[in-house]
Amino acid sequence: MAQSCYRAFDHDPFSRYCGSCKVPPETFFQGLGMGGSGYEITSYIYSSNTSNLIPKFFTNSIHPDGPWNPVVNWMGFVAELMNFLKPVSAQKLASRDPGIKVMAGFLHIYTDKDQNCPYSRFSAREQARNEITITGHSLGSALAILSAYDIAESGLDVLDNMREIPVSVFSFSGPRVGNTRFQKRVEGLGVKVLRVFNVHDKVPTVPGLVLNEHTSSLVQRITDWTTWFYAHVGEELCLDHTRSPFVKENLDLSSMHNLELLLHLVDGYHGTGTKFLLASGRDKALMNMDDDILKTKYLIPPHWAQVENKGLRKNEKGEWELPKHNGIEDRLRPEDIEHHLRKLGLA
C-alpha cells in the first residue's frame, strides 16, 4: 500500500500536475498494475508545505501556468529531516503531558493547511479522520505513528458502545518521531507499532543520532528534557539486504532505503539465522523498477519502468503534449470530515 504511492506520484517537473497523483481514485490499484488488492480508495490526502521548519522538499512543476498549487503535494513523497522537537500541544493535538514532543517538521506537515487551496483546506490530520491511516514509508512512517497517537489520544478509537478499536502501525524505514515521553505515551495508549527496516539504512538512525533509546538510562533521565533526545516506538523487525542472494553487494544510500528492497527482504525473511527464501512470489524485478538493486546476472535492466513516449499524447492539432488530468483530484471529497472535526473541537 505504501509502495503504490511512489508509483502513482507525479514527480515530472514538466507536468503541470507535478506534485499530484497520476491515477484516478476509482481505478487506483488497477491503474498501477496492482488489481485484486481488495481495497477501495475513498479519499486522497494532501499536505501543504507552509512551514519554514523543514526543507523545501516538495516537488513543483516548471509549467508557467500549471494549475497545481506550488505548496501542496499529494502524500506520496520522501523528505529530509531536521532535528527540532516541538510539543504536540502546540498544534492543538490532545496531550495530557506537556513534555510530549515530536519533530516539528512532521508535526507541521501533519497539521498545516491552506484555506485558499481546495486541496489543502483540511490538514493531513483532518483528512485522515475519515479513514485511519496506519502505514507508511520513510516520512510516511513518521506521519503514520503521529496519526495513530492522535487517534488514540483523542479517543477516536472508541465507538459509541465504548468498544475500543485496536490501532496498529506498520512502519517501513521510518525515522524517530518524538522523545521518550512520546514513546511511553504511544505504547501506554495501546497503539501497536512494528518497525521494519534495513540495518544498513541510515534514515532510521535519525533524528537522535547520539541521544536515543540506546543511551544509558542515567543519561536519558538527564537529557530527556532537551530538544535533542529521540526514541523509537514499538517493536522492530531488523532486516539485512546482504542476506539476499538477489541483491548487489554494494548499494548506495538511496537504494538501501528503497521500499521495494525492503518488501523483498520481508518476503525472504523466516527468522533469525534461517535461510533467505522468497515466500510470496513477489517479483524480484520490482526492485529495479525505479532503481538498480538486482544483480546483473538476472538480466533485469535498472529503472525499467517507463511510460510510453514519456506520457506525451497528440492533441487535436497533432501536437505532442502531456494530457490533462480531467479532474482526477476533484472526484473524492470526504463527506464526514466536519463530523470528526466537531468531535475534536476543531470545526
Short mmCIF file of C-alpha atoms in Angstrom, two decimals:
data_model
loop_
_atom_site.label_atom_id
_atom_site.label_comp_id
_atom_site.label_asym_id
_atom_site.label_seq_id
_atom_site.Cartn_x
_atom_site.Cartn_y
_atom_site.Cartn_z
CA MET A 1 0.00 0.00 0.00
CA ALA A 2 2.85 2.38 0.80
CA GLN A 3 4.74 1.42 -2.36
CA SER A 4 1.71 2.27 -4.52
CA CYS A 5 2.13 5.93 -3.53
CA TYR A 6 5.54 6.04 -5.19
CA ARG A 7 4.14 4.57 -8.39
CA ALA A 8 1.22 6.99 -8.50
CA PHE A 9 3.07 10.20 -7.61
CA ASP A 10 3.62 12.69 -10.45
CA HIS A 11 7.23 13.82 -9.97
CA ASP A 12 7.81 15.06 -13.52
CA PRO A 13 8.62 18.81 -13.37
CA PHE A 14 7.48 19.17 -17.00
CA SER A 15 3.96 18.12 -15.98
CA ARG A 16 1.57 20.87 -14.98
CA TYR A 17 0.27 18.44 -12.34
CA CYS A 18 3.67 17.75 -10.79
CA GLY A 19 3.18 17.07 -7.09
CA SER A 20 -0.22 15.44 -7.55
CA CYS A 21 -1.47 11.89 -8.15
CA LYS A 22 -1.40 10.48 -11.69
CA VAL A 23 -4.12 7.88 -11.18
CA PRO A 24 -7.89 8.29 -10.70
CA PRO A 25 -9.07 7.02 -7.30
CA GLU A 26 -11.69 4.66 -8.68
CA THR A 27 -9.07 2.75 -10.70
CA PHE A 28 -6.09 3.43 -8.44
CA PHE A 29 -4.75 -0.10 -7.91
CA GLN A 30 -5.81 -1.39 -11.32
CA GLY A 31 -4.08 1.56 -12.99
CA LEU A 32 -0.87 0.69 -11.17
CA GLY A 33 -0.99 -2.99 -12.14
CA MET A 34 -1.98 -3.93 -8.60
CA GLY A 35 -5.56 -5.09 -9.18
CA GLY A 36 -7.25 -7.51 -6.81
CA SER A 37 -5.97 -5.78 -3.69
CA GLY A 38 -9.35 -5.96 -2.00
CA TYR A 39 -9.29 -2.29 -1.11
CA GLU A 40 -11.19 0.75 -2.37
CA ILE A 41 -9.85 4.27 -2.35
CA THR A 42 -12.16 6.62 -0.50
CA SER A 43 -10.13 9.82 -0.41
CA TYR A 44 -6.78 11.31 -1.27
CA ILE A 45 -4.65 13.02 1.37
CA TYR A 46 -2.65 16.16 0.71
CA SER A 47 -0.20 18.23 2.71
CA SER A 48 0.78 21.87 2.42
CA ASN A 49 4.41 22.84 2.91
CA THR A 50 3.76 26.14 4.67
CA SER A 51 6.32 25.71 7.45
CA ASN A 52 9.83 27.16 7.42
CA LEU A 53 10.94 24.48 9.90
CA ILE A 54 11.51 21.84 7.21
CA PRO A 55 13.48 21.87 3.95
CA LYS A 56 11.58 22.78 0.79
CA PHE A 57 11.47 19.19 -0.43
CA PHE A 58 8.09 19.43 -2.16
CA THR A 59 8.02 18.70 -5.89
CA ASN A 60 6.81 21.54 -8.11
CA SER A 61 6.03 21.97 -11.79
CA ILE A 62 8.11 24.26 -14.01
CA HIS A 63 5.00 24.87 -16.13
CA PRO A 64 4.40 28.65 -16.16
CA ASP A 65 0.61 28.37 -15.83
CA GLY A 66 0.24 24.95 -14.26
CA PRO A 67 -2.94 24.64 -12.16
CA TRP A 68 -1.33 22.76 -9.28
CA ASN A 69 -0.67 24.69 -6.05
CA PRO A 70 3.14 25.07 -5.61
CA VAL A 71 2.97 24.47 -1.84
CA VAL A 72 0.71 21.37 -1.95
CA ASN A 73 1.70 17.77 -2.64
CA TRP A 74 -0.32 14.62 -2.73
CA MET A 75 1.03 12.46 0.12
CA GLY A 76 3.45 10.27 -1.77
CA PHE A 77 6.87 11.75 -1.06
CA VAL A 78 10.18 11.38 0.76
CA ALA A 79 11.66 14.16 2.94
CA GLU A 80 14.89 15.27 4.55
CA LEU A 81 14.94 15.70 8.30
CA MET A 82 15.81 18.45 10.75
CA ASN A 83 16.43 17.86 14.46
CA PHE A 84 13.93 20.10 16.25
CA LEU A 85 11.38 18.83 18.78
CA LYS A 86 8.13 20.64 19.45
CA PRO A 87 5.29 19.91 21.93
CA VAL A 88 2.34 18.22 20.20
CA SER A 89 0.03 20.55 22.14
CA ALA A 90 1.49 23.49 20.19
CA GLN A 91 -0.51 22.32 17.16
CA LYS A 92 -3.64 21.52 19.23
CA LEU A 93 -3.12 17.76 19.35
CA ALA A 94 -4.50 16.17 22.51
CA SER A 95 -1.83 15.73 25.16
CA ARG A 96 -2.01 15.05 28.89
CA ASP A 97 1.72 15.65 29.24
CA PRO A 98 3.25 18.97 28.07
CA GLY A 99 6.60 17.18 27.87
CA ILE A 100 5.47 15.02 24.92
CA LYS A 101 7.30 16.34 21.86
CA VAL A 102 7.78 15.25 18.23
CA MET A 103 9.90 16.53 15.38
CA ALA A 104 8.50 19.91 14.34
CA GLY A 105 8.63 19.19 10.61
CA PHE A 106 6.49 16.05 10.97
CA LEU A 107 4.07 17.93 13.21
CA HIS A 108 3.62 20.81 10.76
CA ILE A 109 3.18 18.54 7.74
CA TYR A 110 0.55 16.68 9.75
CA THR A 111 -1.40 19.77 10.88
CA ASP A 112 -0.79 22.59 8.36
CA LYS A 113 -3.48 23.62 5.89
CA ASP A 114 -4.28 26.40 3.44
CA GLN A 115 -7.86 27.68 3.25
CA ASN A 116 -7.16 29.29 -0.13
CA CYS A 117 -6.32 25.96 -1.77
CA PRO A 118 -9.16 23.46 -2.45
CA TYR A 119 -6.80 20.51 -1.93
CA SER A 120 -5.42 21.54 1.44
CA ARG A 121 -8.38 23.22 3.15
CA PHE A 122 -8.09 20.31 5.57
CA SER A 123 -4.77 19.24 7.06
CA ALA A 124 -3.38 15.73 6.65
CA ARG A 125 -4.52 15.18 10.24
CA GLU A 126 -8.10 16.20 9.44
CA GLN A 127 -8.23 14.25 6.19
CA ALA A 128 -7.02 11.08 7.94
CA ARG A 129 -10.05 11.27 10.24
CA ASN A 130 -12.22 9.70 7.53
CA GLU A 131 -10.00 6.63 7.21
CA ILE A 132 -7.44 5.64 9.86
CA THR A 133 -4.01 5.79 8.22
CA ILE A 134 -1.65 3.28 9.82
CA THR A 135 1.15 2.52 7.38
CA GLY A 136 3.85 4.43 5.58
CA HIS A 137 7.45 4.51 4.38
CA SER A 138 10.12 7.00 5.47
CA LEU A 139 8.36 10.31 6.21
CA GLY A 140 5.05 8.47 5.72
CA SER A 141 6.06 6.19 8.57
CA ALA A 142 6.55 9.13 10.91
CA LEU A 143 3.16 10.57 9.96
CA ALA A 144 1.51 7.15 10.43
CA ILE A 145 2.83 6.93 14.01
CA LEU A 146 1.79 10.51 14.71
CA SER A 147 -1.67 9.79 13.28
CA ALA A 148 -2.07 6.63 15.40
CA TYR A 149 -1.07 8.58 18.54
CA ASP A 150 -3.52 11.34 17.69
CA ILE A 151 -6.38 8.88 17.12
CA ALA A 152 -5.79 7.06 20.41
CA GLU A 153 -5.13 10.18 22.49
CA SER A 154 -8.24 11.90 21.11
CA GLY A 155 -10.42 8.86 21.82
CA LEU A 156 -11.42 8.43 18.18
CA ASP A 157 -10.72 4.72 18.52
CA VAL A 158 -13.61 4.40 21.00
CA LEU A 159 -17.03 3.64 19.49
CA ASP A 160 -20.39 4.77 20.88
CA ASN A 161 -20.76 1.43 22.66
CA MET A 162 -17.36 2.12 24.33
CA ARG A 163 -15.64 -0.65 22.38
CA GLU A 164 -12.07 0.32 21.57
CA ILE A 165 -10.77 -0.26 18.05
CA PRO A 166 -7.21 -1.66 18.06
CA VAL A 167 -4.80 0.83 16.49
CA SER A 168 -1.65 -0.54 14.83
CA VAL A 169 1.14 0.90 12.71
CA PHE A 170 3.35 -0.86 10.19
CA SER A 171 6.36 1.42 9.87
CA PHE A 172 8.78 0.96 6.97
CA SER A 173 12.22 2.60 7.14
CA GLY A 174 10.91 5.27 9.48
CA PRO A 175 12.93 7.88 11.38
CA ARG A 176 12.49 8.54 15.09
CA VAL A 177 9.42 10.69 15.73
CA GLY A 178 9.49 12.01 19.29
CA ASN A 179 11.07 11.89 22.73
CA THR A 180 10.85 9.21 25.43
CA ARG A 181 7.63 10.61 26.85
CA PHE A 182 6.06 10.38 23.40
CA GLN A 183 7.25 6.78 23.10
CA LYS A 184 5.85 5.80 26.50
CA ARG A 185 2.55 7.53 25.88
CA VAL A 186 2.01 5.88 22.49
CA GLU A 187 2.71 2.46 23.97
CA GLY A 188 0.65 3.28 27.07
CA LEU A 189 -2.35 4.10 24.86
CA GLY A 190 -2.17 0.57 23.48
CA VAL A 191 -1.00 1.57 19.99
CA LYS A 192 0.97 -1.30 18.47
CA VAL A 193 3.90 -0.33 16.23
CA LEU A 194 6.05 -2.68 14.16
CA ARG A 195 9.13 -1.01 12.69
CA VAL A 196 10.51 -2.77 9.60
CA PHE A 197 13.88 -1.51 8.36
CA ASN A 198 17.13 -2.41 6.62
CA VAL A 199 20.01 -2.46 9.11
CA HIS A 200 22.21 -0.63 6.58
CA ASP A 201 19.67 2.17 6.02
CA LYS A 202 20.65 5.47 7.66
CA VAL A 203 17.17 7.05 7.83
CA PRO A 204 16.01 5.03 10.90
CA THR A 205 19.08 6.28 12.79
CA VAL A 206 17.89 9.91 12.73
CA PRO A 207 16.98 12.20 14.40
CA GLY A 208 18.75 11.37 17.62
CA LEU A 209 21.99 10.03 16.19
CA VAL A 210 23.71 10.50 19.56
CA LEU A 211 20.94 10.73 22.17
CA ASN A 212 18.36 7.98 21.63
CA GLU A 213 16.72 4.88 23.13
CA HIS A 214 20.09 3.10 23.22
CA THR A 215 21.57 5.73 25.54
CA SER A 216 22.05 4.64 29.15
CA SER A 217 19.06 5.18 31.44
CA LEU A 218 21.01 7.68 33.53
CA VAL A 219 21.85 9.85 30.53
CA GLN A 220 18.24 9.52 29.35
CA ARG A 221 16.91 10.94 32.61
CA ILE A 222 19.36 13.84 32.41
CA THR A 223 18.85 14.73 28.73
CA ASP A 224 15.21 13.80 28.02
CA TRP A 225 14.06 17.36 28.76
CA THR A 226 16.21 18.71 25.90
CA THR A 227 15.13 19.08 22.27
CA TRP A 228 17.78 16.65 21.05
CA PHE A 229 16.69 13.34 22.59
CA TYR A 230 14.65 10.97 20.38
CA ALA A 231 13.34 7.44 20.90
CA HIS A 232 11.87 4.84 18.54
CA VAL A 233 8.40 3.47 19.28
CA GLY A 234 7.30 -0.18 19.23
CA GLU A 235 8.87 -3.48 18.22
CA GLU A 236 11.40 -3.85 15.43
CA LEU A 237 11.94 -6.26 12.55
CA CYS A 238 15.54 -5.65 11.55
CA LEU A 239 16.47 -6.93 8.07
CA ASP A 240 19.76 -7.11 6.17
CA HIS A 241 19.94 -6.72 2.40
CA THR A 242 23.26 -8.59 2.26
CA ARG A 243 21.32 -11.75 3.21
CA SER A 244 19.50 -11.76 -0.14
CA PRO A 245 21.28 -13.64 -2.97
CA PHE A 246 19.45 -11.45 -5.49
CA VAL A 247 20.76 -8.07 -4.32
CA LYS A 248 24.01 -6.38 -5.35
CA GLU A 249 26.69 -6.30 -2.69
CA ASN A 250 27.37 -2.58 -2.95
CA LEU A 251 24.29 -0.35 -2.82
CA ASP A 252 24.16 3.41 -2.44
CA LEU A 253 22.32 5.02 0.47
CA SER A 254 19.21 5.70 -1.60
CA SER A 255 18.90 2.08 -2.69
CA MET A 256 19.33 0.86 0.89
CA HIS A 257 16.27 2.97 1.75
CA ASN A 258 14.21 1.73 -1.21
CA LEU A 259 10.80 0.38 -0.19
CA GLU A 260 10.76 -2.32 -2.89
CA LEU A 261 14.04 -3.65 -1.49
CA LEU A 262 12.51 -3.74 1.99
CA LEU A 263 9.42 -5.60 0.77
CA HIS A 264 11.73 -8.10 -0.94
CA LEU A 265 13.60 -8.61 2.35
CA VAL A 266 10.35 -9.13 4.25
CA ASP A 267 9.32 -11.75 1.69
CA GLY A 268 12.55 -13.68 2.16
CA TYR A 269 12.80 -13.43 5.96
CA HIS A 270 11.85 -16.52 8.02
CA GLY A 271 13.54 -15.79 11.33
CA THR A 272 16.98 -15.06 12.71
CA GLY A 273 19.61 -17.43 11.37
CA THR A 274 17.33 -19.03 8.77
CA LYS A 275 17.95 -19.23 5.02
CA PHE A 276 16.71 -16.39 2.83
CA LEU A 277 13.83 -17.80 0.76
CA LEU A 278 11.18 -15.87 -1.15
CA ALA A 279 7.79 -16.97 0.17
CA SER A 280 5.01 -14.99 -1.52
CA GLY A 281 6.32 -14.99 -5.07
CA ARG A 282 6.83 -11.22 -5.05
CA ASP A 283 8.61 -10.43 -8.32
CA LYS A 284 12.26 -9.58 -7.66
CA ALA A 285 12.25 -7.45 -10.84
CA LEU A 286 10.25 -4.82 -8.93
CA MET A 287 13.46 -3.81 -7.16
CA ASN A 288 14.77 -2.47 -10.46
CA MET A 289 11.58 -0.69 -11.42
CA ASP A 290 12.94 2.68 -10.32
CA ASP A 291 16.37 1.66 -9.04
CA ASP A 292 19.43 -0.50 -9.72
CA ILE A 293 19.39 -3.16 -6.98
CA LEU A 294 19.31 -6.58 -8.66
CA LYS A 295 22.49 -8.40 -9.57
CA THR A 296 23.18 -8.12 -13.31
CA LYS A 297 23.03 -11.90 -13.83
CA TYR A 298 19.23 -11.72 -13.59
CA LEU A 299 19.17 -9.58 -16.77
CA ILE A 300 16.66 -7.04 -15.49
CA PRO A 301 17.68 -3.56 -16.64
CA PRO A 302 17.75 -0.80 -14.00
CA HIS A 303 14.99 1.82 -13.97
CA TRP A 304 12.91 -0.26 -16.38
CA ALA A 305 9.54 1.33 -15.56
CA GLN A 306 8.97 3.68 -18.49
CA VAL A 307 5.81 5.36 -19.72
CA GLU A 308 5.38 5.13 -23.49
CA ASN A 309 6.50 8.38 -25.14
CA LYS A 310 7.19 9.78 -21.63
CA GLY A 311 3.43 10.16 -21.21
CA LEU A 312 3.07 12.56 -24.14
CA ARG A 313 -0.01 12.27 -26.38
CA LYS A 314 -1.05 14.05 -29.55
CA ASN A 315 -3.72 16.71 -29.12
CA GLU A 316 -6.40 17.65 -31.68
CA LYS A 317 -3.81 19.75 -33.53
CA GLY A 318 -1.47 16.80 -33.87
CA GLU A 319 0.97 18.31 -31.36
CA TRP A 320 2.60 16.23 -28.64
CA GLU A 321 1.79 17.32 -25.08
CA LEU A 322 1.21 15.95 -21.60
CA PRO A 323 -2.55 15.32 -21.31
CA LYS A 324 -4.82 16.98 -18.78
CA HIS A 325 -5.96 15.03 -15.73
CA ASN A 326 -9.63 15.86 -16.27
CA GLY A 327 -10.38 16.46 -12.64
CA ILE A 328 -8.70 13.42 -11.11
CA GLU A 329 -8.13 15.28 -7.85
CA ASP A 330 -11.73 16.56 -7.63
CA ARG A 331 -13.51 13.21 -7.64
CA LEU A 332 -13.20 12.46 -3.94
CA ARG A 333 -14.23 14.68 -1.09
CA PRO A 334 -14.57 13.07 2.37
CA GLU A 335 -18.15 13.70 3.46
CA ASP A 336 -17.77 13.35 7.22
CA ILE A 337 -14.57 15.26 7.98
CA GLU A 338 -16.68 18.02 9.53
CA HIS A 339 -18.28 15.46 11.87
CA HIS A 340 -14.87 14.37 13.16
CA LEU A 341 -13.67 17.97 13.43
CA ARG A 342 -16.64 18.85 15.61
CA LYS A 343 -15.86 15.85 17.84
CA LEU A 344 -12.28 17.13 18.20
CA GLY A 345 -13.39 20.73 18.73
CA LEU A 346 -11.63 21.83 15.52
CA ALA A 347 -14.61 22.68 13.33
#
